[in-house]
Amino acid sequence: MKKLQILMFGAPGAGKGTQAKILSSERHIPHISTGDILREAVSKKTELGLKAKAIMEAGELVPDEIMGGIIRDVLFSDKCKPGYILDGFPRTINQANILDGILKEIDEGYPIVIELDADDELIINRLSSRRVCSECGYIVNLNSLEDPTTCPNCGAKNSFIKRKDDEEDVIKNRLNVYHQTTKPVLDFYRNKAKIISIDAALPVEEVAKKITVELN
Ligand code: AP5
């Protein structure tokens, strides 16, 4: 079977992580989220985490050289041999060029880009009501829970926490950074890679179904 290389693209909160997890379990390929890698480093207080913490809490971007090094190590690792889903990288044109260089070294072509398209109002609504279960890491939207005190995945009570970068002023800054610095990366891939654009306002299952149809 052909190696599947996917790049999930879209604004913060468009649903990249949600869809990447579904695709990862369907296709048995790893979900590589640079945000998750950085958050783990922050919680473990590693050297990387200490550098990244304040940058992430302000909704700014961690420097390209650091991110390039992280992605290089992951893409050269054995776990990415069957394929991978990149979520949150590249976020700058410079990062896209770094990824190009790595893929040439591995002798791989361009990934398929899945763009989740959402307007800013939807993003602000979604991220303001996003919570993460502190017990199992499950991500929810408080507005869609029947019981907003209980994790539907592990049953933990009152375990939901809000990401520091999901405060409204930081969400707005993340959106600015997205429009100014990250959105142009999509143009970088036009005429180079297959780009699949999907309306991110659709329900989770419908977005997932459209992705499956487009990939088959
Ligand atoms: P990162 O973790 O990548 O954050 P992000 O891109 O801002 O993405 P999010 O995780 O906020 O959203 P998502 O699109 O994954 O949406 P989700 O599925 O969770 O990065 C965090 C920070 O790390 C950055 O700001 C930066 O500082 C740093 N960083 C990371 N990578 C970097 C890089 N390459 N370079 C430099 N710095 C980097 O869904 C959101 C919510 O909506 C959830 O509540 C979910 O349940 C709900 N939802 C999802 N889909 C739907 C749907 N279809 N309908 C209804 N609700 C939905």
PDB file of N, CA, C and O in Angstrom, residues 11 14 19 22 36 57 63 70 73 78 80 91 106 113 120 123-124 137 142 151 156 159 165 174 176 204 211:
ATOM      1  N   ALA A  11      -6.978  27.016  10.564  1.00  0.00           N
ATOM      2  CA  ALA A  11      -6.829  27.952  11.679  1.00  0.00           C
ATOM      3  C   ALA A  11      -6.856  27.197  13.000  1.00  0.00           C
ATOM      4  O   ALA A  11      -7.330  26.059  13.063  1.00  0.00           O
ATOM      5  N   ALA A  14      -9.890  24.802  14.071  1.00  0.00           N
ATOM      6  CA  ALA A  14     -10.665  24.370  12.893  1.00  0.00           C
ATOM      7  C   ALA A  14     -11.042  22.893  12.992  1.00  0.00           C
ATOM      8  O   ALA A  14     -11.960  22.432  12.308  1.00  0.00           O
ATOM      9  N   GLN A  19      -9.759  15.676  13.652  1.00  0.00           N
ATOM     10  CA  GLN A  19      -9.766  14.858  12.423  1.00  0.00           C
ATOM     11  C   GLN A  19      -8.503  14.013  12.303  1.00  0.00           C
ATOM     12  O   GLN A  19      -8.557  12.878  11.819  1.00  0.00           O
ATOM     13  N   ILE A  22      -8.970  10.812  14.258  1.00  0.00           N
ATOM     14  CA  ILE A  22      -9.865   9.856  13.584  1.00  0.00           C
ATOM     15  C   ILE A  22      -9.100   9.144  12.454  1.00  0.00           C
ATOM     16  O   ILE A  22      -9.092   7.920  12.346  1.00  0.00           O
ATOM     17  N   ASP A  36       0.960  19.272  20.591  1.00  0.00           N
ATOM     18  CA  ASP A  36       1.021  18.264  21.672  1.00  0.00           C
ATOM     19  C   ASP A  36       2.459  18.026  22.127  1.00  0.00           C
ATOM     20  O   ASP A  36       2.723  17.879  23.333  1.00  0.00           O
ATOM     21  N   GLU A  57       1.793  30.603  25.446  1.00  0.00           N
ATOM     22  CA  GLU A  57       0.723  31.251  26.229  1.00  0.00           C
ATOM     23  C   GLU A  57       0.330  32.601  25.630  1.00  0.00           C
ATOM     24  O   GLU A  57      -0.774  33.085  25.840  1.00  0.00           O
ATOM     25  N   PRO A  63      10.256  29.464  17.544  1.00  0.00           N
ATOM     26  CA  PRO A  63      11.144  29.686  16.387  1.00  0.00           C
ATOM     27  C   PRO A  63      11.262  28.482  15.431  1.00  0.00           C
ATOM     28  O   PRO A  63      11.238  27.329  15.856  1.00  0.00           O
ATOM     29  N   ILE A  70      12.605  19.419  15.647  1.00  0.00           N
ATOM     30  CA  ILE A  70      11.644  18.450  16.205  1.00  0.00           C
ATOM     31  C   ILE A  70      11.067  17.578  15.087  1.00  0.00           C
ATOM     32  O   ILE A  70      11.024  16.346  15.162  1.00  0.00           O
ATOM     33  N   ASP A  73      13.527  14.990  13.566  1.00  0.00           N
ATOM     34  CA  ASP A  73      13.694  13.778  14.385  1.00  0.00           C
ATOM     35  C   ASP A  73      12.496  12.849  14.214  1.00  0.00           C
ATOM     36  O   ASP A  73      12.652  11.634  14.094  1.00  0.00           O
ATOM     37  N   ASP A  78      11.389   5.502  13.046  1.00  0.00           N
ATOM     38  CA  ASP A  78      10.751   4.317  12.469  1.00  0.00           C
ATOM     39  C   ASP A  78       9.233   4.424  12.453  1.00  0.00           C
ATOM     40  O   ASP A  78       8.573   3.890  11.566  1.00  0.00           O
ATOM     41  N   CYS A  80       7.333   6.682  11.635  1.00  0.00           N
ATOM     42  CA  CYS A  80       6.759   7.367  10.468  1.00  0.00           C
ATOM     43  C   CYS A  80       6.979   6.611   9.166  1.00  0.00           C
ATOM     44  O   CYS A  80       6.560   7.084   8.102  1.00  0.00           O
ATOM     45  N   ARG A  91       4.015  25.955   9.720  1.00  0.00           N
ATOM     46  CA  ARG A  91       3.194  27.126  10.049  1.00  0.00           C
ATOM     47  C   ARG A  91       3.789  28.408   9.503  1.00  0.00           C
ATOM     48  O   ARG A  91       3.214  29.476   9.686  1.00  0.00           O
ATOM     49  N   ILE A 106      14.610  12.184   2.597  1.00  0.00           N
ATOM     50  CA  ILE A 106      13.997  10.850   2.792  1.00  0.00           C
ATOM     51  C   ILE A 106      13.562  10.261   1.455  1.00  0.00           C
ATOM     52  O   ILE A 106      13.148   9.111   1.386  1.00  0.00           O
ATOM     53  N   VAL A 113      -2.427  17.751   1.291  1.00  0.00           N
ATOM     54  CA  VAL A 113      -2.808  18.797   2.252  1.00  0.00           C
ATOM     55  C   VAL A 113      -4.323  18.763   2.438  1.00  0.00           C
ATOM     56  O   VAL A 113      -5.074  18.853   1.467  1.00  0.00           O
ATOM     57  N   ASP A 120     -13.553  33.195  11.295  1.00  0.00           N
ATOM     58  CA  ASP A 120     -13.021  33.560  12.615  1.00  0.00           C
ATOM     59  C   ASP A 120     -14.065  33.455  13.729  1.00  0.00           C
ATOM     60  O   ASP A 120     -13.739  33.083  14.859  1.00  0.00           O
ATOM     61  N   ILE A 123     -14.359  29.990  14.932  1.00  0.00           N
ATOM     62  CA  ILE A 123     -13.154  29.618  15.690  1.00  0.00           C
ATOM     63  C   ILE A 123     -13.221  30.154  17.121  1.00  0.00           C
ATOM     64  O   ILE A 123     -12.949  29.424  18.081  1.00  0.00           O
ATOM     65  N   ILE A 124     -13.624  31.422  17.253  1.00  0.00           N
ATOM     66  CA  ILE A 124     -13.665  32.026  18.594  1.00  0.00           C
ATOM     67  C   ILE A 124     -14.696  31.291  19.459  1.00  0.00           C
ATOM     68  O   ILE A 124     -14.419  30.939  20.604  1.00  0.00           O
ATOM     69  N   GLY A 137      -7.058  13.345  28.781  1.00  0.00           N
ATOM     70  CA  GLY A 137      -6.624  14.134  27.617  1.00  0.00           C
ATOM     71  C   GLY A 137      -7.696  14.319  26.556  1.00  0.00           C
ATOM     72  O   GLY A 137      -7.453  14.960  25.524  1.00  0.00           O
ATOM     73  N   LEU A 142     -17.713  22.133  25.391  1.00  0.00           N
ATOM     74  CA  LEU A 142     -18.664  22.145  26.519  1.00  0.00           C
ATOM     75  C   LEU A 142     -20.106  22.256  26.056  1.00  0.00           C
ATOM     76  O   LEU A 142     -20.994  21.641  26.644  1.00  0.00           O
ATOM     77  N   CYS A 151     -16.528  13.677  32.047  1.00  0.00           N
ATOM     78  CA  CYS A 151     -15.827  13.371  30.791  1.00  0.00           C
ATOM     79  C   CYS A 151     -16.515  12.191  30.104  1.00  0.00           C
ATOM     80  O   CYS A 151     -16.625  11.110  30.697  1.00  0.00           O
ATOM     81  N   ALA A 156     -14.494  10.732  34.318  1.00  0.00           N
ATOM     82  CA  ALA A 156     -13.989  11.551  35.427  1.00  0.00           C
ATOM     83  C   ALA A 156     -14.933  12.736  35.677  1.00  0.00           C
ATOM     84  O   ALA A 156     -15.518  13.274  34.740  1.00  0.00           O
ATOM     85  N   SER A 159     -13.243  17.284  35.739  1.00  0.00           N
ATOM     86  CA  SER A 159     -11.836  17.133  35.359  1.00  0.00           C
ATOM     87  C   SER A 159     -11.446  18.050  34.197  1.00  0.00           C
ATOM     88  O   SER A 159     -10.312  18.012  33.727  1.00  0.00           O
ATOM     89  N   ASP A 165      -4.030  29.096  26.225  1.00  0.00           N
ATOM     90  CA  ASP A 165      -4.125  29.877  24.983  1.00  0.00           C
ATOM     91  C   ASP A 165      -5.547  29.882  24.413  1.00  0.00           C
ATOM     92  O   ASP A 165      -5.772  30.356  23.307  1.00  0.00           O
ATOM     93  N   ARG A 174      -3.768  34.413  18.159  1.00  0.00           N
ATOM     94  CA  ARG A 174      -3.468  33.210  17.366  1.00  0.00           C
ATOM     95  C   ARG A 174      -4.081  33.331  15.975  1.00  0.00           C
ATOM     96  O   ARG A 174      -3.477  32.922  14.977  1.00  0.00           O
ATOM     97  N   ASN A 176      -4.666  36.161  14.370  1.00  0.00           N
ATOM     98  CA  ASN A 176      -3.836  37.128  13.608  1.00  0.00           C
ATOM     99  C   ASN A 176      -2.597  36.460  13.046  1.00  0.00           C
ATOM    100  O   ASN A 176      -2.252  36.640  11.876  1.00  0.00           O
ATOM    101  N   VAL A 204     -18.439  16.921  13.088  1.00  0.00           N
ATOM    102  CA  VAL A 204     -17.195  16.131  13.079  1.00  0.00           C
ATOM    103  C   VAL A 204     -17.292  14.917  12.139  1.00  0.00           C
ATOM    104  O   VAL A 204     -16.403  14.673  11.313  1.00  0.00           O
ATOM    105  N   ILE A 211     -13.358  13.580   4.244  1.00  0.00           N
ATOM    106  CA  ILE A 211     -11.923  13.305   4.128  1.00  0.00           C
ATOM    107  C   ILE A 211     -11.711  11.892   3.572  1.00  0.00           C
ATOM    108  O   ILE A 211     -10.923  11.678   2.648  1.00  0.00           O
TER     109      ILE A 211
END
